[in-house]
mmCIF file of C-alpha atoms in Angstrom:
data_model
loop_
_atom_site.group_PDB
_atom_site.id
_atom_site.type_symbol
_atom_site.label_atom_id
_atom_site.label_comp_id
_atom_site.label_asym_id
_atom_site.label_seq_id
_atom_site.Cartn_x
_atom_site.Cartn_y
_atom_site.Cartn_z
ATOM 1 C CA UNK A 157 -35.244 -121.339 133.922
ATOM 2 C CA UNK A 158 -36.255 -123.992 136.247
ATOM 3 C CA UNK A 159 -36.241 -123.229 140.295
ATOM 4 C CA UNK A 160 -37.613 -126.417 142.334
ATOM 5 C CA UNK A 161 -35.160 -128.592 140.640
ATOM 6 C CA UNK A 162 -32.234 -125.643 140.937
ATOM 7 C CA UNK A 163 -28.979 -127.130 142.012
ATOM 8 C CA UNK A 164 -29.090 -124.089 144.706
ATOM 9 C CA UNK A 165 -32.541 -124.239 145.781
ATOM 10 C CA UNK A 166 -32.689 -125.456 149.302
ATOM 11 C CA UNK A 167 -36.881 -125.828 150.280
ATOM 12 C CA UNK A 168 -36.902 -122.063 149.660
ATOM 13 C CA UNK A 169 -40.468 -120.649 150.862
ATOM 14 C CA UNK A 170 -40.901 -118.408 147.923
ATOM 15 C CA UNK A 171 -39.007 -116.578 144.963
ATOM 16 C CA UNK A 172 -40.675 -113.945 143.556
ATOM 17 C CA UNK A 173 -39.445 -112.371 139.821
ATOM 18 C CA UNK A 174 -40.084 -108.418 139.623
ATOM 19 C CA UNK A 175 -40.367 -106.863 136.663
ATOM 20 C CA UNK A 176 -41.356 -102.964 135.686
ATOM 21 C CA UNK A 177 -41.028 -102.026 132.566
ATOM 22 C CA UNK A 178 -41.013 -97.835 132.816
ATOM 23 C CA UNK A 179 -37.999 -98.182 135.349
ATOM 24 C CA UNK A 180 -36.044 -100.876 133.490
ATOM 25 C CA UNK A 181 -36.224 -102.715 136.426
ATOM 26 C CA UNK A 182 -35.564 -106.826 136.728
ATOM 27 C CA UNK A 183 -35.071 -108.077 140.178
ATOM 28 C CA UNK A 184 -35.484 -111.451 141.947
ATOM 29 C CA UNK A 185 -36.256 -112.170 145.670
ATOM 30 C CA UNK A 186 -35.824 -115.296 147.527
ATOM 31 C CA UNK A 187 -37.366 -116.041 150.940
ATOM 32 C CA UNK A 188 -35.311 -119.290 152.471
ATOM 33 C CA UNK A 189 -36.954 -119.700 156.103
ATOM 34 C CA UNK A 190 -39.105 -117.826 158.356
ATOM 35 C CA UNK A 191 -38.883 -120.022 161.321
ATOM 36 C CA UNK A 192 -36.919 -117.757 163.447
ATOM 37 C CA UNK A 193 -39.293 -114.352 161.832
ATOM 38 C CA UNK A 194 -39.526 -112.376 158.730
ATOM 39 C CA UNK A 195 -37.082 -113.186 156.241
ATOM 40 C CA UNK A 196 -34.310 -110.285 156.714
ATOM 41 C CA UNK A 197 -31.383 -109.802 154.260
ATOM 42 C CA UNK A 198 -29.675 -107.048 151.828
ATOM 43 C CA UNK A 199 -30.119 -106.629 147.933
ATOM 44 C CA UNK A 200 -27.185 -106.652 145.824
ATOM 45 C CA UNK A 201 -27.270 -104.762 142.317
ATOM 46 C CA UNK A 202 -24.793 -106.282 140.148
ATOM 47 C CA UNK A 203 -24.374 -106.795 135.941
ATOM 48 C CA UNK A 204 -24.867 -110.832 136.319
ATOM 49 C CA UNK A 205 -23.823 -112.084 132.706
ATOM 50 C CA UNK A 206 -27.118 -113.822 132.811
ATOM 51 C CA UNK A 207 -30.484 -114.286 134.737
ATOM 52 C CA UNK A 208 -29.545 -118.166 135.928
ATOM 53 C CA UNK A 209 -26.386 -116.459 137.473
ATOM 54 C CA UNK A 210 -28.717 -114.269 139.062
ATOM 55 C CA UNK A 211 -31.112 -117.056 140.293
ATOM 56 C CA UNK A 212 -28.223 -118.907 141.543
ATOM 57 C CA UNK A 213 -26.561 -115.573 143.650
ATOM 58 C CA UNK A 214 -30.304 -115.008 145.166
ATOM 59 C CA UNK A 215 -30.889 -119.016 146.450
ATOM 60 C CA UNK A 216 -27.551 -119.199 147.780
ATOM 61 C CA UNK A 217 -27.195 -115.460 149.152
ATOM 62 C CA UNK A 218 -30.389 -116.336 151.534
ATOM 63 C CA UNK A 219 -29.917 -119.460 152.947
ATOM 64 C CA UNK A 220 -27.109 -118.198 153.855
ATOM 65 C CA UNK A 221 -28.790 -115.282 155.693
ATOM 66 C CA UNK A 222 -31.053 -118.071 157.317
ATOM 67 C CA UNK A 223 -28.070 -119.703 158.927
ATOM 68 C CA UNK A 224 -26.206 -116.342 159.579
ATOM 69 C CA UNK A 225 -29.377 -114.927 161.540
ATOM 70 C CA UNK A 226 -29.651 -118.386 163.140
ATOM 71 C CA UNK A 227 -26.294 -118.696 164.445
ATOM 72 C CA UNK A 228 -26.391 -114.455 165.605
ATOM 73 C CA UNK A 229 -29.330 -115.363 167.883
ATOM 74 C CA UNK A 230 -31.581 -113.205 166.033
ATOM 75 C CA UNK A 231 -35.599 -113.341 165.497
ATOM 76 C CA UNK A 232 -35.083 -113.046 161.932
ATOM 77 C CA UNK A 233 -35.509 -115.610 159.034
ATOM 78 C CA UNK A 234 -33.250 -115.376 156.203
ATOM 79 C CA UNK A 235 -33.808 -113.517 152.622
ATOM 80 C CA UNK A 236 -32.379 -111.885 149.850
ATOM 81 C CA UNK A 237 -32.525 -110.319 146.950
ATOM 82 C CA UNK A 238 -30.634 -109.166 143.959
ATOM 83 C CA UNK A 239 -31.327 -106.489 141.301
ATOM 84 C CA UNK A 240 -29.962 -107.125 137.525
ATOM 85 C CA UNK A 241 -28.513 -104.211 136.285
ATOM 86 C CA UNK A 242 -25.380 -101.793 136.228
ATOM 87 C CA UNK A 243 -25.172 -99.982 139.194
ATOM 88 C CA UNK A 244 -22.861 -97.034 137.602
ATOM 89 C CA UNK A 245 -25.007 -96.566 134.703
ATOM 90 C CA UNK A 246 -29.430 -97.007 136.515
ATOM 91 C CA UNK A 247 -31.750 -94.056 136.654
ATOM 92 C CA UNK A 248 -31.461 -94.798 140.888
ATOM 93 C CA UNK A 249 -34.658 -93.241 141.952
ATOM 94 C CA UNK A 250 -36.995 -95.006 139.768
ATOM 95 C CA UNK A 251 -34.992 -98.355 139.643
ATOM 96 C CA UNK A 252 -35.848 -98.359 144.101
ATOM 97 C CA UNK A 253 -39.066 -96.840 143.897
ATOM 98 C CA UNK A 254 -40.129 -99.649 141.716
ATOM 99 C CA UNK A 255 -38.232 -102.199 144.000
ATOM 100 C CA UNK A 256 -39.741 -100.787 147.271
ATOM 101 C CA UNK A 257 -42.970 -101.278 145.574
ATOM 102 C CA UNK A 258 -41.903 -104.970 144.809
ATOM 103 C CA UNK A 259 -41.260 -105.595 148.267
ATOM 104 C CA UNK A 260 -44.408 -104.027 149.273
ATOM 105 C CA UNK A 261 -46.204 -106.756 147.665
ATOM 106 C CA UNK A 262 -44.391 -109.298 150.063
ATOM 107 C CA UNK A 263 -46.651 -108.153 152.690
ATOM 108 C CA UNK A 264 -43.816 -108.113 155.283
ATOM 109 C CA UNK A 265 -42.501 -111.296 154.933
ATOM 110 C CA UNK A 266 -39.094 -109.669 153.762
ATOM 111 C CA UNK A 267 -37.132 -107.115 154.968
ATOM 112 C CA UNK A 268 -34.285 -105.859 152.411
ATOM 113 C CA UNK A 269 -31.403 -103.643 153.072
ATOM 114 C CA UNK A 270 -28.309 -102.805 151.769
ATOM 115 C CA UNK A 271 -25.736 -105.116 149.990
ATOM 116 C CA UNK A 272 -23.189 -104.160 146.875
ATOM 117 C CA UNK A 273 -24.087 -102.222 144.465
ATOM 118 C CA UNK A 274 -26.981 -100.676 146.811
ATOM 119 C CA UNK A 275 -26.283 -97.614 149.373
ATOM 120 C CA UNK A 276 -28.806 -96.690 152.301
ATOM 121 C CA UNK A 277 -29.640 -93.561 150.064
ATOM 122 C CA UNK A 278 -30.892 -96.270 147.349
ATOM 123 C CA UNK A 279 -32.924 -97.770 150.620
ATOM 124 C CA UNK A 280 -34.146 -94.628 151.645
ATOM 125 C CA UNK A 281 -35.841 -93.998 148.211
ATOM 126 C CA UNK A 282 -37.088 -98.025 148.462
ATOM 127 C CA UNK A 283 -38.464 -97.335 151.373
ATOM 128 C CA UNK A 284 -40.866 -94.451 150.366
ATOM 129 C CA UNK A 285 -42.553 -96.729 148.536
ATOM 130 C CA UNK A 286 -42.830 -99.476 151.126
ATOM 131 C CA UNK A 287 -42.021 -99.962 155.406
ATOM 132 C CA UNK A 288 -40.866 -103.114 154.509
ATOM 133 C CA UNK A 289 -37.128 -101.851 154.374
ATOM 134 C CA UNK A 290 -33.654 -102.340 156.621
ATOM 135 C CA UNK A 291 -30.156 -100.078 157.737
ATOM 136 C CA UNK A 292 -32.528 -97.104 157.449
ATOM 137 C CA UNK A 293 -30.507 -93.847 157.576
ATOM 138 C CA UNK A 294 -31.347 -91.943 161.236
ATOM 139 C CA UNK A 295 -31.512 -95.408 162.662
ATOM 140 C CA UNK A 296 -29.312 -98.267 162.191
ATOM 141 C CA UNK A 297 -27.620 -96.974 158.818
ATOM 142 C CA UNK A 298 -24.739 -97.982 157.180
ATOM 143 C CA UNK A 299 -24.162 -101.981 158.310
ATOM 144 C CA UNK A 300 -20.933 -101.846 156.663
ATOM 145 C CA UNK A 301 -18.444 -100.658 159.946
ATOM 146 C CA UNK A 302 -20.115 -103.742 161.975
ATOM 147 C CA UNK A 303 -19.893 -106.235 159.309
ATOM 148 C CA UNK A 304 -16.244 -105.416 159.338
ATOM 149 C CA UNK A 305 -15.693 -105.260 162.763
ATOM 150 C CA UNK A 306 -16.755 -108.953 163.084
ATOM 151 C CA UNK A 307 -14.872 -109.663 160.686
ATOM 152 C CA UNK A 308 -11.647 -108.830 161.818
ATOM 153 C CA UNK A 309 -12.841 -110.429 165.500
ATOM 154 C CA UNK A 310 -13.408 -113.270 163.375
ATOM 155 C CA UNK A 311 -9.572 -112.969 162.007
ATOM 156 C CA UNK A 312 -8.442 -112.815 166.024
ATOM 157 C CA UNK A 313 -10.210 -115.776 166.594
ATOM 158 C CA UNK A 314 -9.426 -117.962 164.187
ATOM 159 C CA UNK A 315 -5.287 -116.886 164.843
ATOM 160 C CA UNK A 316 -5.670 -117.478 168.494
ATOM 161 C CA UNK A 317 -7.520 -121.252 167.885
ATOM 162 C CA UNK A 318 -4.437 -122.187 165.296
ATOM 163 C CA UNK A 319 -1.703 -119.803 166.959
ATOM 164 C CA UNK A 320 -2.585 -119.747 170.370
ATOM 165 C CA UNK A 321 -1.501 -115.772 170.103
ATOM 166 C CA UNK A 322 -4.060 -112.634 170.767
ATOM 167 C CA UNK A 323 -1.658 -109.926 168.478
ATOM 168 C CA UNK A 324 -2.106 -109.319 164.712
ATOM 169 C CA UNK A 325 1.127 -107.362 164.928
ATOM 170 C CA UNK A 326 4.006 -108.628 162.341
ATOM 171 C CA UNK A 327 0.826 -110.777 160.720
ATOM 172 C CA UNK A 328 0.577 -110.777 156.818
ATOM 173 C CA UNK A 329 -2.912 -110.451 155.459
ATOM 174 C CA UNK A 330 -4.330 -110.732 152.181
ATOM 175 C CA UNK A 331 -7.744 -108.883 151.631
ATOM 176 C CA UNK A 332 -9.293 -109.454 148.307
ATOM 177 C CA UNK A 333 -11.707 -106.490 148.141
ATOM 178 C CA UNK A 334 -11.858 -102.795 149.348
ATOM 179 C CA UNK A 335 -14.969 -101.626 149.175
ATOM 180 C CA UNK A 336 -16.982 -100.170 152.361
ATOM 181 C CA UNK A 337 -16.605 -103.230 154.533
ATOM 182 C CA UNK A 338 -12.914 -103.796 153.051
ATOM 183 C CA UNK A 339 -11.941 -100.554 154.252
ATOM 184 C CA UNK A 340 -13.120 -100.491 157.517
ATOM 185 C CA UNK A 341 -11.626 -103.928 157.846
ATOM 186 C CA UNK A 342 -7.957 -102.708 156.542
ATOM 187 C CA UNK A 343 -8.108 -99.953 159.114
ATOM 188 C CA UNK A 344 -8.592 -102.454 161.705
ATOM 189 C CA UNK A 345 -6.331 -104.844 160.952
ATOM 190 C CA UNK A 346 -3.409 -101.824 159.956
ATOM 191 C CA UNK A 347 -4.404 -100.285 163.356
ATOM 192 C CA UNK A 348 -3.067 -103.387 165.320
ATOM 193 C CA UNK A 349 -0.239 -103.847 163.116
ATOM 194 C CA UNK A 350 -0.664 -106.135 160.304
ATOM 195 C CA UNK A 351 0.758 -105.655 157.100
ATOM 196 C CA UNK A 352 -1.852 -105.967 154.271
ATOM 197 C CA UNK A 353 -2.021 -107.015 150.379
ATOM 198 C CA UNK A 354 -4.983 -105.698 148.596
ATOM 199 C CA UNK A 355 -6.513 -105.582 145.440
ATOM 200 C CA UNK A 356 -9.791 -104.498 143.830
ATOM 201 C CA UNK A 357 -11.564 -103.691 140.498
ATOM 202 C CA UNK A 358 -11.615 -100.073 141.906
ATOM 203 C CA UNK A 359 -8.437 -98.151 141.651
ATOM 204 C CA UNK A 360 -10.080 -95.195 143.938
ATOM 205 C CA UNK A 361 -10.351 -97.824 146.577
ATOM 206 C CA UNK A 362 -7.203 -99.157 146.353
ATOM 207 C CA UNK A 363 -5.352 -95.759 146.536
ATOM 208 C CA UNK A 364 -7.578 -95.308 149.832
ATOM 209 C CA UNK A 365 -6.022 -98.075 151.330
ATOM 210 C CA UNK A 366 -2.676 -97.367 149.852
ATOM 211 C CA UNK A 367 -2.215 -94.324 151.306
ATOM 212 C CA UNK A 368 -4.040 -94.874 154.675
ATOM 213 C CA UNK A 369 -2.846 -97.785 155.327
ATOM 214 C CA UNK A 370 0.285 -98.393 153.612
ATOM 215 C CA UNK A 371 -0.861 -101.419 151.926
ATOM 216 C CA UNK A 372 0.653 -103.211 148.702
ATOM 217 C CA UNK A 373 -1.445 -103.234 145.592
ATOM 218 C CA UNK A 374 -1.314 -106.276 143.578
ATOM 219 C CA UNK A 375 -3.360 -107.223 140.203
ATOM 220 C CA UNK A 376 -6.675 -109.215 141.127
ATOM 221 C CA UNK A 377 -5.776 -112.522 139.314
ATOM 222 C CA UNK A 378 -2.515 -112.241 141.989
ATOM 223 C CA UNK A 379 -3.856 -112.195 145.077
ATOM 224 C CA UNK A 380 -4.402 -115.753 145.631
ATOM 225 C CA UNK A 381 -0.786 -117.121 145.805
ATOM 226 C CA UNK A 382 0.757 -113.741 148.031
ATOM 227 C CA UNK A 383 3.020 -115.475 150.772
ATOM 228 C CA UNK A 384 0.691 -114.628 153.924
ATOM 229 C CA UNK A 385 -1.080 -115.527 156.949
ATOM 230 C CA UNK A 386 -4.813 -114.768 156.179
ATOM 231 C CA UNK A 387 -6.527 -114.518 153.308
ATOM 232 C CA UNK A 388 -9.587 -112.375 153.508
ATOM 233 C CA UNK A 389 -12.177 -112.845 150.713
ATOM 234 C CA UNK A 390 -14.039 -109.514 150.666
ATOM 235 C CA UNK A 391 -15.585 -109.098 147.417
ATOM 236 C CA UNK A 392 -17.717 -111.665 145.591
ATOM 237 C CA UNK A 393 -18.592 -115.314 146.793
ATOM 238 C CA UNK A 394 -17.109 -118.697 145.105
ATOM 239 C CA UNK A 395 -13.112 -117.721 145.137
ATOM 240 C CA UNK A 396 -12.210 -120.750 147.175
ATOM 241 C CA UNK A 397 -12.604 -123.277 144.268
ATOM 242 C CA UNK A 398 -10.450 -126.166 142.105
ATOM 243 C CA UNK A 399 -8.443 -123.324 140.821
ATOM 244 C CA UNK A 400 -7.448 -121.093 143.523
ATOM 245 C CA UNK A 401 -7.380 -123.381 146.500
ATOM 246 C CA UNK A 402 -3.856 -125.511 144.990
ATOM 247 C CA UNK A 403 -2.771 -121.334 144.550
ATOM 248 C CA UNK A 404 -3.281 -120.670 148.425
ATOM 249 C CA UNK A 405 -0.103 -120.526 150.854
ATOM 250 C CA UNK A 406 -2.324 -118.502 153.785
ATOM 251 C CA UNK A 407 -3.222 -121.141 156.278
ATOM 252 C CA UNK A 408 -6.485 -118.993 157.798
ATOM 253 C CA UNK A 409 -9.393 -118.008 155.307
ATOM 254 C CA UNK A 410 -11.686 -115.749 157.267
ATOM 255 C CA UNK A 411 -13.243 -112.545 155.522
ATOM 256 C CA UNK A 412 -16.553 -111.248 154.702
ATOM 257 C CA UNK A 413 -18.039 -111.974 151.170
ATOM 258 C CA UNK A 414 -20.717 -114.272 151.490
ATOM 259 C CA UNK A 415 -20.659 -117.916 149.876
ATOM 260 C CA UNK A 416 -16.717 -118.295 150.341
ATOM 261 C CA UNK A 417 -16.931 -121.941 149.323
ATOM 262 C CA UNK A 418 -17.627 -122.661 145.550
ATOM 263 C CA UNK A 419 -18.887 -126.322 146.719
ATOM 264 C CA UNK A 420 -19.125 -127.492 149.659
ATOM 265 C CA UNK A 421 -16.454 -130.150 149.265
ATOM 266 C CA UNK A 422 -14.189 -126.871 148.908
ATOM 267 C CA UNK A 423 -14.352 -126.740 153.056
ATOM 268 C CA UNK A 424 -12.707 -130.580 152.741
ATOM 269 C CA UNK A 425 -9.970 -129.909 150.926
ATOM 270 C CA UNK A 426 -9.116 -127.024 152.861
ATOM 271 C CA UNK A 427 -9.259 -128.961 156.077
ATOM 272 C CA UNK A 428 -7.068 -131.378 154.471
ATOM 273 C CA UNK A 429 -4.510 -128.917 153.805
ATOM 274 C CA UNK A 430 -4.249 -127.691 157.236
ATOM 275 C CA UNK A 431 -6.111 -124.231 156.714
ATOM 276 C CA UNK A 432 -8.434 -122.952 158.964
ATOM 277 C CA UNK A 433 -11.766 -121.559 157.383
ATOM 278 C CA UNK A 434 -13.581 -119.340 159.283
ATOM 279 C CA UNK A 435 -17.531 -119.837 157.562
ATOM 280 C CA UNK A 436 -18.645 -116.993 155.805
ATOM 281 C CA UNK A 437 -21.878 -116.116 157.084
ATOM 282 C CA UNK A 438 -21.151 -116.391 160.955
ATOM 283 C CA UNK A 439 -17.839 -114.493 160.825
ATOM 284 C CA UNK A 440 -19.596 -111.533 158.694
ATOM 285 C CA UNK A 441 -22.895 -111.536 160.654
ATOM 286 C CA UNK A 442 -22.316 -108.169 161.868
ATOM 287 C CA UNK A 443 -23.878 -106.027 159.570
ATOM 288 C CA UNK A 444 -27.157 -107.794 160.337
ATOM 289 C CA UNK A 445 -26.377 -107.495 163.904
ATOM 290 C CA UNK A 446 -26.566 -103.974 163.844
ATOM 291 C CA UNK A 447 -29.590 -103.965 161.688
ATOM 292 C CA UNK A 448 -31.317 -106.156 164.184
ATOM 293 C CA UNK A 449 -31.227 -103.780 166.935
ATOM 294 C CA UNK A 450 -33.023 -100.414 164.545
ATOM 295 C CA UNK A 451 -36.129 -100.185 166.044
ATOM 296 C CA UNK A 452 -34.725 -98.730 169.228
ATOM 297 C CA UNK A 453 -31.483 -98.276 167.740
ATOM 298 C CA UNK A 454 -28.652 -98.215 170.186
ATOM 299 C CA UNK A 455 -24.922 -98.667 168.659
ATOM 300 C CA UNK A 456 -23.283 -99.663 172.230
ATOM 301 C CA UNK A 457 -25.833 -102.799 172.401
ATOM 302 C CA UNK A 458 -24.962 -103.544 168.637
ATOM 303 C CA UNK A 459 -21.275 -103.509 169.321
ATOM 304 C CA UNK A 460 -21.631 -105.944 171.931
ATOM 305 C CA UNK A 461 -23.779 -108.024 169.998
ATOM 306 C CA UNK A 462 -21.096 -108.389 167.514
ATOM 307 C CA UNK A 463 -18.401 -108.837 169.134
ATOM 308 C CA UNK A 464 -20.026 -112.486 170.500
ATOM 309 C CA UNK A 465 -18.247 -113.035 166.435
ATOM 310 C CA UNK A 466 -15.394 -114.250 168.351
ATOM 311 C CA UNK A 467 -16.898 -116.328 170.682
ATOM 312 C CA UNK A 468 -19.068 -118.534 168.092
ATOM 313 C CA UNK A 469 -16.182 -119.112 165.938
ATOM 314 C CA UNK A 470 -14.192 -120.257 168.469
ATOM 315 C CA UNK A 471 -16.941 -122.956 169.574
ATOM 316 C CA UNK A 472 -17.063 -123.627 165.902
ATOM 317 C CA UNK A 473 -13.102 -124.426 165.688
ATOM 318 C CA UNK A 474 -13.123 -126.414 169.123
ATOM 319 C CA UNK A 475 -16.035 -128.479 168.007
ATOM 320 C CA UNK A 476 -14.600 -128.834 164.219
ATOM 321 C CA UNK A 477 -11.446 -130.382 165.873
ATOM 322 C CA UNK A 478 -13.089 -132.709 168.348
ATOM 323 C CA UNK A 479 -15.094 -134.061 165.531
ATOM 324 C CA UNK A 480 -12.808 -133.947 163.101
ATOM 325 C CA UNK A 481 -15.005 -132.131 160.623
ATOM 326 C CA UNK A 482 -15.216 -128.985 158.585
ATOM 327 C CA UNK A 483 -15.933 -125.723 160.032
ATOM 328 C CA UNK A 484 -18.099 -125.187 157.867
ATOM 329 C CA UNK A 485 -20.771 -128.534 158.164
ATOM 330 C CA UNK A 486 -20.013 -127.777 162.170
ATOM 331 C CA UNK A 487 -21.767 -123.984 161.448
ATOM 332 C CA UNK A 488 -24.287 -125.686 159.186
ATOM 333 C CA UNK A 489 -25.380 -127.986 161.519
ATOM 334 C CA UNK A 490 -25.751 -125.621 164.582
ATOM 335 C CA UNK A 491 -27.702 -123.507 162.669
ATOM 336 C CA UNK A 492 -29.975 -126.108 161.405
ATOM 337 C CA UNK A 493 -30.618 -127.064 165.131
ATOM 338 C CA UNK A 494 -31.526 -123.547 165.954
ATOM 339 C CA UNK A 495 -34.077 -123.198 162.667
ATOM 340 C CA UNK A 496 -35.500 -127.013 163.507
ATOM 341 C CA UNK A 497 -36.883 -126.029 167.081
ATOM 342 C CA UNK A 498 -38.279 -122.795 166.045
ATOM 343 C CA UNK A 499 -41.059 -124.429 164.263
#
């Protein structure tokens, strides 16, 4: 499996391969950029059919925490790191000691934290083993209410750039994904009045929101051509692609999951079709927000940290349009300028 020559590597400053044999544990770790401070991102546990699909989550996931931390204003470099294995069916405690004790070895130079498949209880065990963890419970905890609270400031903004309106109310909203952040996202965007079309692999989910929130349930593979506003990608990354993007009738893309954009020439065509992309890793930025301020953890200060969401994208849009580029090279390159003079 070759790295340096990786079609996703990106002058990463070290990947690390864990391995322990007693806990079945196989894990890789990817440390983009430290300019801005330790490398700081979440792990993700998930079944990848294979370990290059793994490589390929873990170079992508953290340069895109690089930028995200960038473009937040935070002292943190960008990092991530991904666990291969079933998350319904791992011995827990002895898959995170062993991974805390991976990430001991780092010396500090990443921070992990919570992502999908992983819970703060599965960080709490991690970090017995090591201090070098994130979203610790009794501090900043579970990231997931922030991340979606940006998120849907994210959705306001990018209606109020196309639509010039402040109101969700009447809007029709497609979120593909249900999980923690999903949820808190739905009950957002329900509570101001937006009608919602979900789906998810998880049925218990999708009852939640169902019932709550009086959403429609469609099948997965059907959520891409649903006559709405918004389509919110809130599950796994690379669902804007060749196939889904002709399927698309929503003229705003703006939801959590990180690496939206199969390619970036993905961001072109949707630019050419009128629709409005909101980038992925500035718009869900504020689960890392919140993580930034657990040291002297106070949630008033992380709410108002997040809710500068809004006023990013919007600079993003405005600039996007006066340039007549993508949203997404306009994020890229902001965030590049921020990494570039902390050297």
């Amino acid at each position: 499996m070759a790295v340096f020559n990786h079609i996703s590597f990106d002058e990463h400053e070290q990947v690390v391969f864990c391995q322990d044999k007693e806990s079945g544990l196989r894990a890789i770790v990817a440390v983009h950029n430290t300019n801005l401070g330790p490398a700081v991102g979440g792990c993700r546990m998930w079944n990848y059919e294979s370990d290059d699909e793994a490589l390929n989550d873990v170079l992508r996931l953290s340069r895109g925490m690089t930028y995200k931390n960038a473009l937040a204003g935070l002292e943190m470099g960008g990092g991530k790191s991904v666990i291969i294995a079933d998350p319904k069916t791992q011995d827990r405690e002895a898959l995170f000691r062993a991974f805390g004790r991976c990430i001991d070895g780092l010396g500090g130079k990443y921070y992990s934290a919570e992502d999908v498949g992983v819970s703060t209880a599965d960080i709490m065990i991690a970090h017995e083993e090591t201090p070098y963890m994130a979203g610790l419970e009794g501090k900043s905890g579970d990231p997931s209410p922030f991340t979606a609270l940006g998120t849907y400031l994210g959705i306001k903004a990018a209606v109020k750039h196309q639509r010039g309106i402040d109101s969700l109310k009447g809007l029709k909203i497609s979120v593909q994904g249900v999980g923690h952040v999903g949820y808190y996202l739905c009950r957002h965007l329900h509570q101001e009045g937006a009608e919602l079309i979900v789906t998810d692999i998880n049925q218990s989910s999708l009852d939640r929101v169902a019932t709550e929130f009086g959403a429609t349930v469609v099948a997965p593979q059907d959520i891409y051509h649903q006559d709405v506003d918004i389509y919110a990608p809130c599950a796994l990354g690379a669902t804007i692609n060749d196939t889904t993007i002709p399927l698309l009738k929503a003229t705003i893309v703006a939801g959590c999951a990180n690496n939206q954009l199969a390619e970036a020439r993905h961001g072109e065509k949707l630019k050419e079709l009128g629709v409005l992309y909101a980038p992925d890793y500035v718009i869900n930025a504020g689960g890392i927000i919140n993580v930034s301020f657990e040291k002297d953890y106070d949630a008033t200060l992380a709410t108002q940290k997040v809710e500068e969401i809004y006023n990013t994208l919007t600079r993003i849009f405005v600039q996007a349009d006066k340039q007549d580029r993508t949203t997404a090279s306009v994020a890229d390159d902001l965030a590049r300028a921020i990494i570039e003079a902390a050297k």
